Short mmCIF file of C-alpha atoms in Angstrom, two decimals:
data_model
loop_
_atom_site.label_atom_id
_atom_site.label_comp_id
_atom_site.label_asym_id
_atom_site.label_seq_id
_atom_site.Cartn_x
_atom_site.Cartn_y
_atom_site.Cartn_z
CA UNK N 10 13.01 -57.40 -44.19
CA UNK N 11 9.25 -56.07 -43.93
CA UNK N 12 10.75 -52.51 -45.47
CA UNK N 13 12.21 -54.33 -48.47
CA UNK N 14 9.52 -55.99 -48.71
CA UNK N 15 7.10 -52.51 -48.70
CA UNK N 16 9.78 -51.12 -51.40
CA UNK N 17 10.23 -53.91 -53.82
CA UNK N 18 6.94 -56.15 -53.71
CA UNK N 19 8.01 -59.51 -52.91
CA UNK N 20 5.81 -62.44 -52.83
CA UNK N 21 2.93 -61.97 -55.34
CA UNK N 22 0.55 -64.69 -56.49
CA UNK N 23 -0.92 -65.82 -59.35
CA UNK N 24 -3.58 -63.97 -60.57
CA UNK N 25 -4.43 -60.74 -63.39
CA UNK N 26 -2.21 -57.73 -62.49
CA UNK N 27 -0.34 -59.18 -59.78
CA UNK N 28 3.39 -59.55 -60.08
CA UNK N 29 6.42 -60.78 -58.29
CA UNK N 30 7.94 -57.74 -58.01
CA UNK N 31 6.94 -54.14 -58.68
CA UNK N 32 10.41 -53.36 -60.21
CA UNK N 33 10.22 -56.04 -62.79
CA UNK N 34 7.80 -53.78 -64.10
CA UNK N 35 9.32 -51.03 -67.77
CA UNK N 36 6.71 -49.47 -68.30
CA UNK N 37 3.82 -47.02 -66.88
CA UNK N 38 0.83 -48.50 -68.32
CA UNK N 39 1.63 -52.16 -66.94
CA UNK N 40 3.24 -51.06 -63.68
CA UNK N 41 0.50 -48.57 -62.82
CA UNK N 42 -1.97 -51.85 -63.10
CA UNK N 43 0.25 -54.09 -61.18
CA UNK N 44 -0.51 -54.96 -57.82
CA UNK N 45 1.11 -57.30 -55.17
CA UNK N 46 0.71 -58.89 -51.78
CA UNK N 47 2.30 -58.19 -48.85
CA UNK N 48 1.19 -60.87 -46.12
CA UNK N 49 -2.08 -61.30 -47.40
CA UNK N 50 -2.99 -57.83 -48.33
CA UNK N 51 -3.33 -55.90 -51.97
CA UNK N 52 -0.90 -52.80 -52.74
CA UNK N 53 -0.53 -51.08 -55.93
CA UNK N 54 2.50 -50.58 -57.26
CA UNK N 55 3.99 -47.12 -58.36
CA UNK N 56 5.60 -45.61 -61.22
CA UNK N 57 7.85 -43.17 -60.47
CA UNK N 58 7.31 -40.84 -63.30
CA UNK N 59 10.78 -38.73 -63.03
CA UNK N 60 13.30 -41.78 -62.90
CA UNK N 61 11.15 -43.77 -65.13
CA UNK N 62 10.86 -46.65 -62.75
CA UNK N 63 8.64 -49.05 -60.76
CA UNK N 64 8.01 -49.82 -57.05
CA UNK N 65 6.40 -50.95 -54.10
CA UNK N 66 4.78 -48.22 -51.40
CA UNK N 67 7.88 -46.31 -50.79
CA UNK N 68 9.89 -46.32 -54.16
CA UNK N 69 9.29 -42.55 -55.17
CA UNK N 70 10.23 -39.51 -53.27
CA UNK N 71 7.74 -37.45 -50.73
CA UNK N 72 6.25 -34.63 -53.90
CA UNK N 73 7.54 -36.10 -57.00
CA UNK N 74 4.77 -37.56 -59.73
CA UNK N 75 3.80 -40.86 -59.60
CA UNK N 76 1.23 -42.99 -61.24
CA UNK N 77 -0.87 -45.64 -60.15
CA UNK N 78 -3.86 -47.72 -60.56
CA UNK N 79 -4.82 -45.78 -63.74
CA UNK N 80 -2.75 -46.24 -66.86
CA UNK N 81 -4.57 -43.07 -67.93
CA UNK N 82 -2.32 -40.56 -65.79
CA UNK N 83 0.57 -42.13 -67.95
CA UNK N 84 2.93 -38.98 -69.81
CA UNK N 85 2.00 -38.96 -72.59
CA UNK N 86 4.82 -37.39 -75.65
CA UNK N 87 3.67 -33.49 -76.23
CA UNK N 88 3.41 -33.01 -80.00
CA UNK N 89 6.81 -31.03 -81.09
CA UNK N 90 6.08 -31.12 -85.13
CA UNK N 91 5.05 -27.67 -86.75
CA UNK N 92 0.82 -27.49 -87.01
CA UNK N 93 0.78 -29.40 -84.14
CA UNK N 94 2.40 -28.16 -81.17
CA UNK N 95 1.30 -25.45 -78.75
CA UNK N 96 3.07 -21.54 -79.23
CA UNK N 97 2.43 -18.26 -78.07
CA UNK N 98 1.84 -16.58 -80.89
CA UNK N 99 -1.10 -19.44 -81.30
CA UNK N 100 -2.41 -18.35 -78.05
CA UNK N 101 -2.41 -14.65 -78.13
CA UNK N 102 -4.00 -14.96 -81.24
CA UNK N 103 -6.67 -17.36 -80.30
CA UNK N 104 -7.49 -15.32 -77.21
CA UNK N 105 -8.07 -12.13 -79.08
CA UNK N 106 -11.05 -14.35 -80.76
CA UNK N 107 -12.29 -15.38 -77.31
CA UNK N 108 -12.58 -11.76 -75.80
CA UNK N 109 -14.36 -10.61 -79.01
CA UNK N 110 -17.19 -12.47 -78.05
CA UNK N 111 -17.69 -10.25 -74.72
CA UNK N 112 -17.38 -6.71 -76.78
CA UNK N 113 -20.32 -5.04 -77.82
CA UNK N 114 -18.87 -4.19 -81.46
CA UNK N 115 -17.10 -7.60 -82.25
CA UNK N 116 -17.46 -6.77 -86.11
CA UNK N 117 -14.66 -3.77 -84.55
CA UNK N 118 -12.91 -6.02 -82.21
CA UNK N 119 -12.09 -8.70 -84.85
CA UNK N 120 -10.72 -6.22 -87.07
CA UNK N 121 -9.09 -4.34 -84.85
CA UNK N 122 -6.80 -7.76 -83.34
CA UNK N 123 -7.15 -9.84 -85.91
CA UNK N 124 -7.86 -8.25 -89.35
CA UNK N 125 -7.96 -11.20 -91.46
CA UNK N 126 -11.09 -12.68 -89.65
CA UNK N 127 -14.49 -11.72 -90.59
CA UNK N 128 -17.32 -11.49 -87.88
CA UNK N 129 -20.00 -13.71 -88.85
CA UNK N 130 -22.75 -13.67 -86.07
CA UNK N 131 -22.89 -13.61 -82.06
CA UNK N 132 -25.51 -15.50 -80.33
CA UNK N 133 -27.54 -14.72 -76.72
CA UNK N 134 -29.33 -16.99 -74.66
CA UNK N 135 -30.52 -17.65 -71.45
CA UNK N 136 -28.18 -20.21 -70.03
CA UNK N 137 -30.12 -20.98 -66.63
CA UNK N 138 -32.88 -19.86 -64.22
CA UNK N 139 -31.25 -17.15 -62.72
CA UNK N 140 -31.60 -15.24 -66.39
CA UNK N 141 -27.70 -15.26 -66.14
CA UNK N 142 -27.03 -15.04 -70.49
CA UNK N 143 -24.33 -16.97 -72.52
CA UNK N 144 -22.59 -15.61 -75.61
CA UNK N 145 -21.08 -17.59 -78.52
CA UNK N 146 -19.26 -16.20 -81.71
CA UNK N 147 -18.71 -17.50 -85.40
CA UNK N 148 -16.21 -15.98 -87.40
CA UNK N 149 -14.04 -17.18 -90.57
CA UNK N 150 -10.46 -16.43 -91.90
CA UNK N 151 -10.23 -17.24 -95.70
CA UNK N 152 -6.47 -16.32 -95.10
CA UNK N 153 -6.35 -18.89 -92.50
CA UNK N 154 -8.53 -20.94 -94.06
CA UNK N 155 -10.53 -21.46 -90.74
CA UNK N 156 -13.78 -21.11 -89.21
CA UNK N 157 -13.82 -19.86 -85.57
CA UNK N 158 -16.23 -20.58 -82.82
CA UNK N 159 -15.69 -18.86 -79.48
CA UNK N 160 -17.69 -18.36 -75.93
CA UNK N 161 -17.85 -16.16 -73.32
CA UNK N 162 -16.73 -16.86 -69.84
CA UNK N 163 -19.04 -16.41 -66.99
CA UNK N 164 -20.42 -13.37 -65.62
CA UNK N 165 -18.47 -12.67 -61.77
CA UNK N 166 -21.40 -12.62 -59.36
CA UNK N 167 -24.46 -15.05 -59.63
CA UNK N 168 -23.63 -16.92 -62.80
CA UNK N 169 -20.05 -17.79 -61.00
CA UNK N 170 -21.97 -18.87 -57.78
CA UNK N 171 -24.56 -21.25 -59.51
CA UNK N 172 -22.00 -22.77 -61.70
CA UNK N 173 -19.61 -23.44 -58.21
CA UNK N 174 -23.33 -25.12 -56.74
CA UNK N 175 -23.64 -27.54 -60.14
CA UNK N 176 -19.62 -28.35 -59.75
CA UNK N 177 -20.04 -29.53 -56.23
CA UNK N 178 -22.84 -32.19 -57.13
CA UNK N 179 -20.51 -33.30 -59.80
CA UNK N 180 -18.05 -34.06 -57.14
CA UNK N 181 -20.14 -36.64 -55.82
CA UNK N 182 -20.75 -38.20 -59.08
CA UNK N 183 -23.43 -36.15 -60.34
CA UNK N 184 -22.88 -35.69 -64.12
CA UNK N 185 -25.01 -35.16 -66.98
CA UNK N 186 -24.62 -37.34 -70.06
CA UNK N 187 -23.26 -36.21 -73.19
CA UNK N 188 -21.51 -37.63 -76.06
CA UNK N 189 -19.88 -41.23 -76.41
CA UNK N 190 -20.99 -42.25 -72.52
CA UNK N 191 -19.13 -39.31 -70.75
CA UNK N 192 -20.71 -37.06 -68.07
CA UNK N 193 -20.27 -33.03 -67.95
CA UNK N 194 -21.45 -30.48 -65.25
CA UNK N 195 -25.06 -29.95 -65.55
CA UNK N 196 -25.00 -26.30 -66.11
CA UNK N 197 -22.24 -26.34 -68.52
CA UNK N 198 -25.15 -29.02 -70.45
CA UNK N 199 -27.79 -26.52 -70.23
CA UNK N 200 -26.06 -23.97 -71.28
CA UNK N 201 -24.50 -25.59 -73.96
CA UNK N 202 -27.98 -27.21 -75.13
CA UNK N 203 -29.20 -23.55 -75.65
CA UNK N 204 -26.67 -22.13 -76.89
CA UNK N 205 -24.82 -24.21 -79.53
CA UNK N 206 -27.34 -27.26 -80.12
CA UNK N 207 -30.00 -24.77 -80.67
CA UNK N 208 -28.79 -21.50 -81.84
CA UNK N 209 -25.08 -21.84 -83.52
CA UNK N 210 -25.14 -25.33 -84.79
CA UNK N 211 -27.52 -24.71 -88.00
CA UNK N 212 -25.31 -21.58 -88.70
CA UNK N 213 -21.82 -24.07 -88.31
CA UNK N 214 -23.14 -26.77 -90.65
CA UNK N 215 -24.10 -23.49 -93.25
CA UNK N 216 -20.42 -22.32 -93.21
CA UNK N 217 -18.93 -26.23 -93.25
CA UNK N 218 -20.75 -26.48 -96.64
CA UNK N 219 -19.71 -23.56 -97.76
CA UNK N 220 -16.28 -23.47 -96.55
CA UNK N 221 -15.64 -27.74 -96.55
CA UNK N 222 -11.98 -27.98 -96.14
CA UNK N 223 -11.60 -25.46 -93.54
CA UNK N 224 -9.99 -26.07 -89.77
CA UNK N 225 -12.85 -25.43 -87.16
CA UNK N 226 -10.97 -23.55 -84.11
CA UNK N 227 -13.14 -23.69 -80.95
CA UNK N 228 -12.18 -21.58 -77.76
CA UNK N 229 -13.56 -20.02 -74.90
CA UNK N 230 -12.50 -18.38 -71.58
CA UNK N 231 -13.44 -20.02 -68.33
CA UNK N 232 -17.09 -21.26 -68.78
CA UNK N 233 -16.67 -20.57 -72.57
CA UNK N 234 -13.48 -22.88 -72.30
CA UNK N 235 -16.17 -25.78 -70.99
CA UNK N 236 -18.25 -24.91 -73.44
CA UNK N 237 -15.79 -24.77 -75.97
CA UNK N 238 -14.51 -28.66 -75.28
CA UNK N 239 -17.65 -29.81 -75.29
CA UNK N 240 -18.74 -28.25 -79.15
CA UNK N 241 -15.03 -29.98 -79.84
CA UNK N 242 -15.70 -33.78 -78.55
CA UNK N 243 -19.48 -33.39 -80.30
CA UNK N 244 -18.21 -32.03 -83.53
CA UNK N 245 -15.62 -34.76 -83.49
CA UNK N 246 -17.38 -37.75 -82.01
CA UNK N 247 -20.42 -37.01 -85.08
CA UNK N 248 -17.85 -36.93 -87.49
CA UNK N 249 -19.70 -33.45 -88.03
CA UNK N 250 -15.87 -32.38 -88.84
CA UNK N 251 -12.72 -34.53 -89.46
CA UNK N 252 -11.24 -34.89 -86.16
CA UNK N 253 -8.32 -34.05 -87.77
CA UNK N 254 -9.80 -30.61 -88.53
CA UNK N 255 -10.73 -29.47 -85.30
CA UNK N 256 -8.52 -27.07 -83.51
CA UNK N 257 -9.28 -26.80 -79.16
CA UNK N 258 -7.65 -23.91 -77.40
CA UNK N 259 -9.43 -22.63 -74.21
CA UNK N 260 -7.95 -20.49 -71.28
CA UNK N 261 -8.89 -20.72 -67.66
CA UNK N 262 -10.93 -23.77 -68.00
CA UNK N 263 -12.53 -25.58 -65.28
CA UNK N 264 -12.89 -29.44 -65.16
CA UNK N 265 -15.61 -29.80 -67.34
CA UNK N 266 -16.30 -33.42 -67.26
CA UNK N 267 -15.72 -36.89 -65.96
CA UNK N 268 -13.17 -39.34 -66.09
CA UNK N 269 -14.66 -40.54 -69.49
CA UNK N 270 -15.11 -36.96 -70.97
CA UNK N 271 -11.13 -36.20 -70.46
CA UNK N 272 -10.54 -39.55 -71.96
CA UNK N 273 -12.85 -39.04 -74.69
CA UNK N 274 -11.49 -35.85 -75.94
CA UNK N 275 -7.79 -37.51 -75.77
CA UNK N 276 -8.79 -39.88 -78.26
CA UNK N 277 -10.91 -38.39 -80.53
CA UNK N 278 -8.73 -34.64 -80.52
CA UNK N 279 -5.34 -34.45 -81.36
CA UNK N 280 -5.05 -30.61 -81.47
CA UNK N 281 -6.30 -29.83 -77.84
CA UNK N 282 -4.36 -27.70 -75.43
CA UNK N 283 -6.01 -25.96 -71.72
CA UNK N 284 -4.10 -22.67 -71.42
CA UNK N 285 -3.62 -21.87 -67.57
CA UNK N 286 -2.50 -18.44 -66.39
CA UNK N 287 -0.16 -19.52 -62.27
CA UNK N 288 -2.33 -20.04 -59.75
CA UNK N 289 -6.09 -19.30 -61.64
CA UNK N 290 -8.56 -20.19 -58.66
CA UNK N 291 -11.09 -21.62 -61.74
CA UNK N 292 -8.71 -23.84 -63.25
CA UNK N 293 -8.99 -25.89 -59.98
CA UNK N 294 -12.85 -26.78 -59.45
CA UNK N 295 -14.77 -29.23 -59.32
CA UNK N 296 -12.15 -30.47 -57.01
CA UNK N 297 -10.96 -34.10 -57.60
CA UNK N 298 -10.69 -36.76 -55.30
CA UNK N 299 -6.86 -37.90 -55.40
CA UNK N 300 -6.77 -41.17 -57.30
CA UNK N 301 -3.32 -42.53 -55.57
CA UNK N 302 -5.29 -42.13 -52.23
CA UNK N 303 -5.71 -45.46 -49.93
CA UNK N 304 -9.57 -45.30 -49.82
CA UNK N 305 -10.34 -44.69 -53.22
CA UNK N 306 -11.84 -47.07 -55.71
CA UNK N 307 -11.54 -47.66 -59.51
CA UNK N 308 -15.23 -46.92 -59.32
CA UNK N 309 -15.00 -43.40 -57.61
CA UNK N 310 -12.24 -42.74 -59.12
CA UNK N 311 -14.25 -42.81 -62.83
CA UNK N 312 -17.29 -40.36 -61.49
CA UNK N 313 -14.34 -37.55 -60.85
CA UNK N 314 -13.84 -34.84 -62.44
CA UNK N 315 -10.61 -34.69 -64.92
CA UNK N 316 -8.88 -32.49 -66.93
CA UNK N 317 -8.09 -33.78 -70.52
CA UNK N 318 -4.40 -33.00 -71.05
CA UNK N 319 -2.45 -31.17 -72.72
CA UNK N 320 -2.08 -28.28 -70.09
CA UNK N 321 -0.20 -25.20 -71.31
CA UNK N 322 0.85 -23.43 -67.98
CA UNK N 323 2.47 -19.98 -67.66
CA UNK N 324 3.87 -19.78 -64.19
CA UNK N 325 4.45 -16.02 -64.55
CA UNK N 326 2.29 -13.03 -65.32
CA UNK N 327 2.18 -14.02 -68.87
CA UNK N 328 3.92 -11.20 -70.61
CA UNK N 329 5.47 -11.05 -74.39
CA UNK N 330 8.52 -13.55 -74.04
CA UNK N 331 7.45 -15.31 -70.79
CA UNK N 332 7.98 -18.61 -70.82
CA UNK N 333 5.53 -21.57 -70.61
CA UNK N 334 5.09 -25.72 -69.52
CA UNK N 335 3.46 -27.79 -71.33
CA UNK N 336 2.69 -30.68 -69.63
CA UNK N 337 2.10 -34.31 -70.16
CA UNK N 338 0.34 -35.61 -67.28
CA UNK N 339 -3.48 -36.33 -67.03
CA UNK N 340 -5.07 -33.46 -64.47
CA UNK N 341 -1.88 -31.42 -64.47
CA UNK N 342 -0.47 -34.10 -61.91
CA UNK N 343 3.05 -33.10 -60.58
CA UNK N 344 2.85 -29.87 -63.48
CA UNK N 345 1.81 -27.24 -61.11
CA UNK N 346 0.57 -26.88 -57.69
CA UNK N 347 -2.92 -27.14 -57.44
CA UNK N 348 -2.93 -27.00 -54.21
CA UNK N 349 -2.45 -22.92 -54.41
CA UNK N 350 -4.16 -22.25 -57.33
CA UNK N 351 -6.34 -19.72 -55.48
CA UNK N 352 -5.93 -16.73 -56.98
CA UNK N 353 -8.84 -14.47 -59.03
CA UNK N 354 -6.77 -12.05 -60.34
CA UNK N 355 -4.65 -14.63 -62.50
CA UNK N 356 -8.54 -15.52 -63.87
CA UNK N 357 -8.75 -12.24 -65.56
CA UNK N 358 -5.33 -11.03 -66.44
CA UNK N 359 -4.31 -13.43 -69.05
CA UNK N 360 -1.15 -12.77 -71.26
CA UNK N 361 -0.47 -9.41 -69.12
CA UNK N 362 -3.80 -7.86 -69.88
CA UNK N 363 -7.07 -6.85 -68.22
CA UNK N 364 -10.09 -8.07 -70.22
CA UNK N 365 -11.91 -4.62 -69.65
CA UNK N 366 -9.26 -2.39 -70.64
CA UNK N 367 -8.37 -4.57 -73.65
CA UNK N 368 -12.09 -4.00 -74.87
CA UNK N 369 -11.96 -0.10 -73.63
CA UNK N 370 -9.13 0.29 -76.15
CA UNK N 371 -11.13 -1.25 -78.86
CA UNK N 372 -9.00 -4.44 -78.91
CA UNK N 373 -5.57 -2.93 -80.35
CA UNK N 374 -3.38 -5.08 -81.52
CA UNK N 375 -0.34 -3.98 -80.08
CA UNK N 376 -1.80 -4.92 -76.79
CA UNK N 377 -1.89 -8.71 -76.86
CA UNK N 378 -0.04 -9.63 -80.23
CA UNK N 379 3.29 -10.04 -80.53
#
């Protein structure tokens, strides 16, 4: 009796969010908020996200997805219409942009990958106190119609070390403000502060007025990917560009922000995908608390870090014709193992190719695009 009770949820009294029974529950958003009492004490119930049901304690399988407490994790459909969905091509392109930014010609890079994108300016700044600098590009496509803005990722010594230091403090709730109440890693603030609030937003506005019905595509590898969502949710959120213009496509981003930044750039960002090469150790920190766990709260559970969805993830080396997930899960939940996503090497070899050598050979073509 006590196990169908566990599974099912008998016996649940009156009050908001608590039910009679778990599986009475069709849908993710409400059962993920139900609750119900068994002999006095409170226990969530579960969606099972791969049979599309709802239950008590035991009602999903050991491994599979399931979503509770936080109508958030919900799936949520991935955009299939043309101009709107996630391909390839899209990212091989949009990656050529985002190396650019770390060549010392990117005039030559930019016409070398992608010839029908002009170079417009680079900008350098000091992004903390170590010195450690931070790199941004603008660039337009009349072909495209599109104005680009891309970052660098982080330098691999120091600048990697004090950005791991800032994403531990955010994992006990230590998060800068930014935009429409959310909270991002203090030295992604900083460095965004100095470089794109100071230095590349005058330059933006300049080409907006000159170019007005352009798409703004914003990218970035790694610490540029941070960087990259945060210019998207500020550009959106100050109606600085339709929403509807803006274009997000990063590649071995880290979890930028809080609970309220990954919902923030849901609803403000259609067009937003997180490309993630197998197992990329940087895709994986901050760390996150797991919000089906017994001894978290609602209230913890909003100062963690998140990733905003939609995660693109190659679980091969990334090669022309390789195949790809994209997933519709908040924080990449039951989409990939995060558990082993240790791995440096998948940090630096996107699509099949070393960053280095990709810049040695000028940025050919032939070597990324299909």
């Amino acid at each position: 009796m006590i196990f169908y009770l566990l599974c099912f949820g008998l016996f649940g009294l009156a009050s908001t969010g608590n039910v009679a029974l778990c599986k009475s529950l069709t849908d993710c958003a409400s059962c993920s908020e139900g609750y119900i009492h068994v002999f006095g004490f409170k226990e969530n119930c579960r969606w099972c996200v791969e049979s599309q049901s709802c239950g008590g304690p035991l009602a999903c399988p050991l491994g599979k997805p399931v979503v509770q407490r936080e109508p958030f994790r919900c799936p949520v459909k991935i955009p299939s219409a043309k101009g709107k969905r996630y391909t390839d091509r899209l990212g091989r392109s949009l990656y050529a942009v985002a190396l650019s930014v770390k060549d010392r010609n990117a005039t030559e890079c930019l016409e070398n990958a992608r010839p029908d994108i002009r170079h417009i300016k680079t900008y350098e700044t000091d992004c903390d106190q170590s010195h450690n600098v931070c790199t941004g590009l603008m660039a337009v496509s009349e072909e495209a119609k599109a104005i680009y803005v891309a970052y660098k990722g982080h330098s691999l010594d120091k600048q990697l070390f004090t950005e791991f230091v800032h994403s531990l403090a955010a994992q006990l709730g230590a998060w800068e403000k930014f935009d429409n109440g959310t909270g991002v890693i203090t030295y992604f603030h900083t460095a965004w502060t100095k470089l794109f609030h100071e230095e590349m937003k005058p330059d933006l506005l300049k080409l907006k007025k000159k170019f007005p019905n352009y798409r703004v595509w914003i990218t970035g590898h790694s610490l540029g990917g941070s960087l990259a969502s945060m210019t998207a949710l500020h550009l959106a959120v100050n109606k600085i560009f339709d929403p509807s213009k803006v274009r997000l496509v990063t590649f071995g981003e880290p979890r930028t922000g809080n609970v309220a930044f990954a919902k923030a750039l849901e609803n403000h960002i259609d067009f937003r995908y997180r490309v993630v090469k197998r197992n990329d150790f940087v895709t994986n920190i901050p760390n996150t608390l797991d919000p089906n766990g017994m001894m978290i709260t609602n209230a913890v559970f909003d100062r963690q870090p998140l990733f905003y969805r939609f995660l693109v993830h190659y679980d091969n080396n990334m090669d022309k014709g390789d195949s790809y997930k994209v997933c519709e899960m908040s924080d990449d939940h039951g989409c990939r193992n995060l558990a082993v996503a240790a791995d440096f090497n998948d940090h630096v070899s996107y699509f099949g190719i070393k960053q280095d050598e990709f810049l040695e050979k000028r940025c050919a073509k032939a070597a990324l695009l299909i």
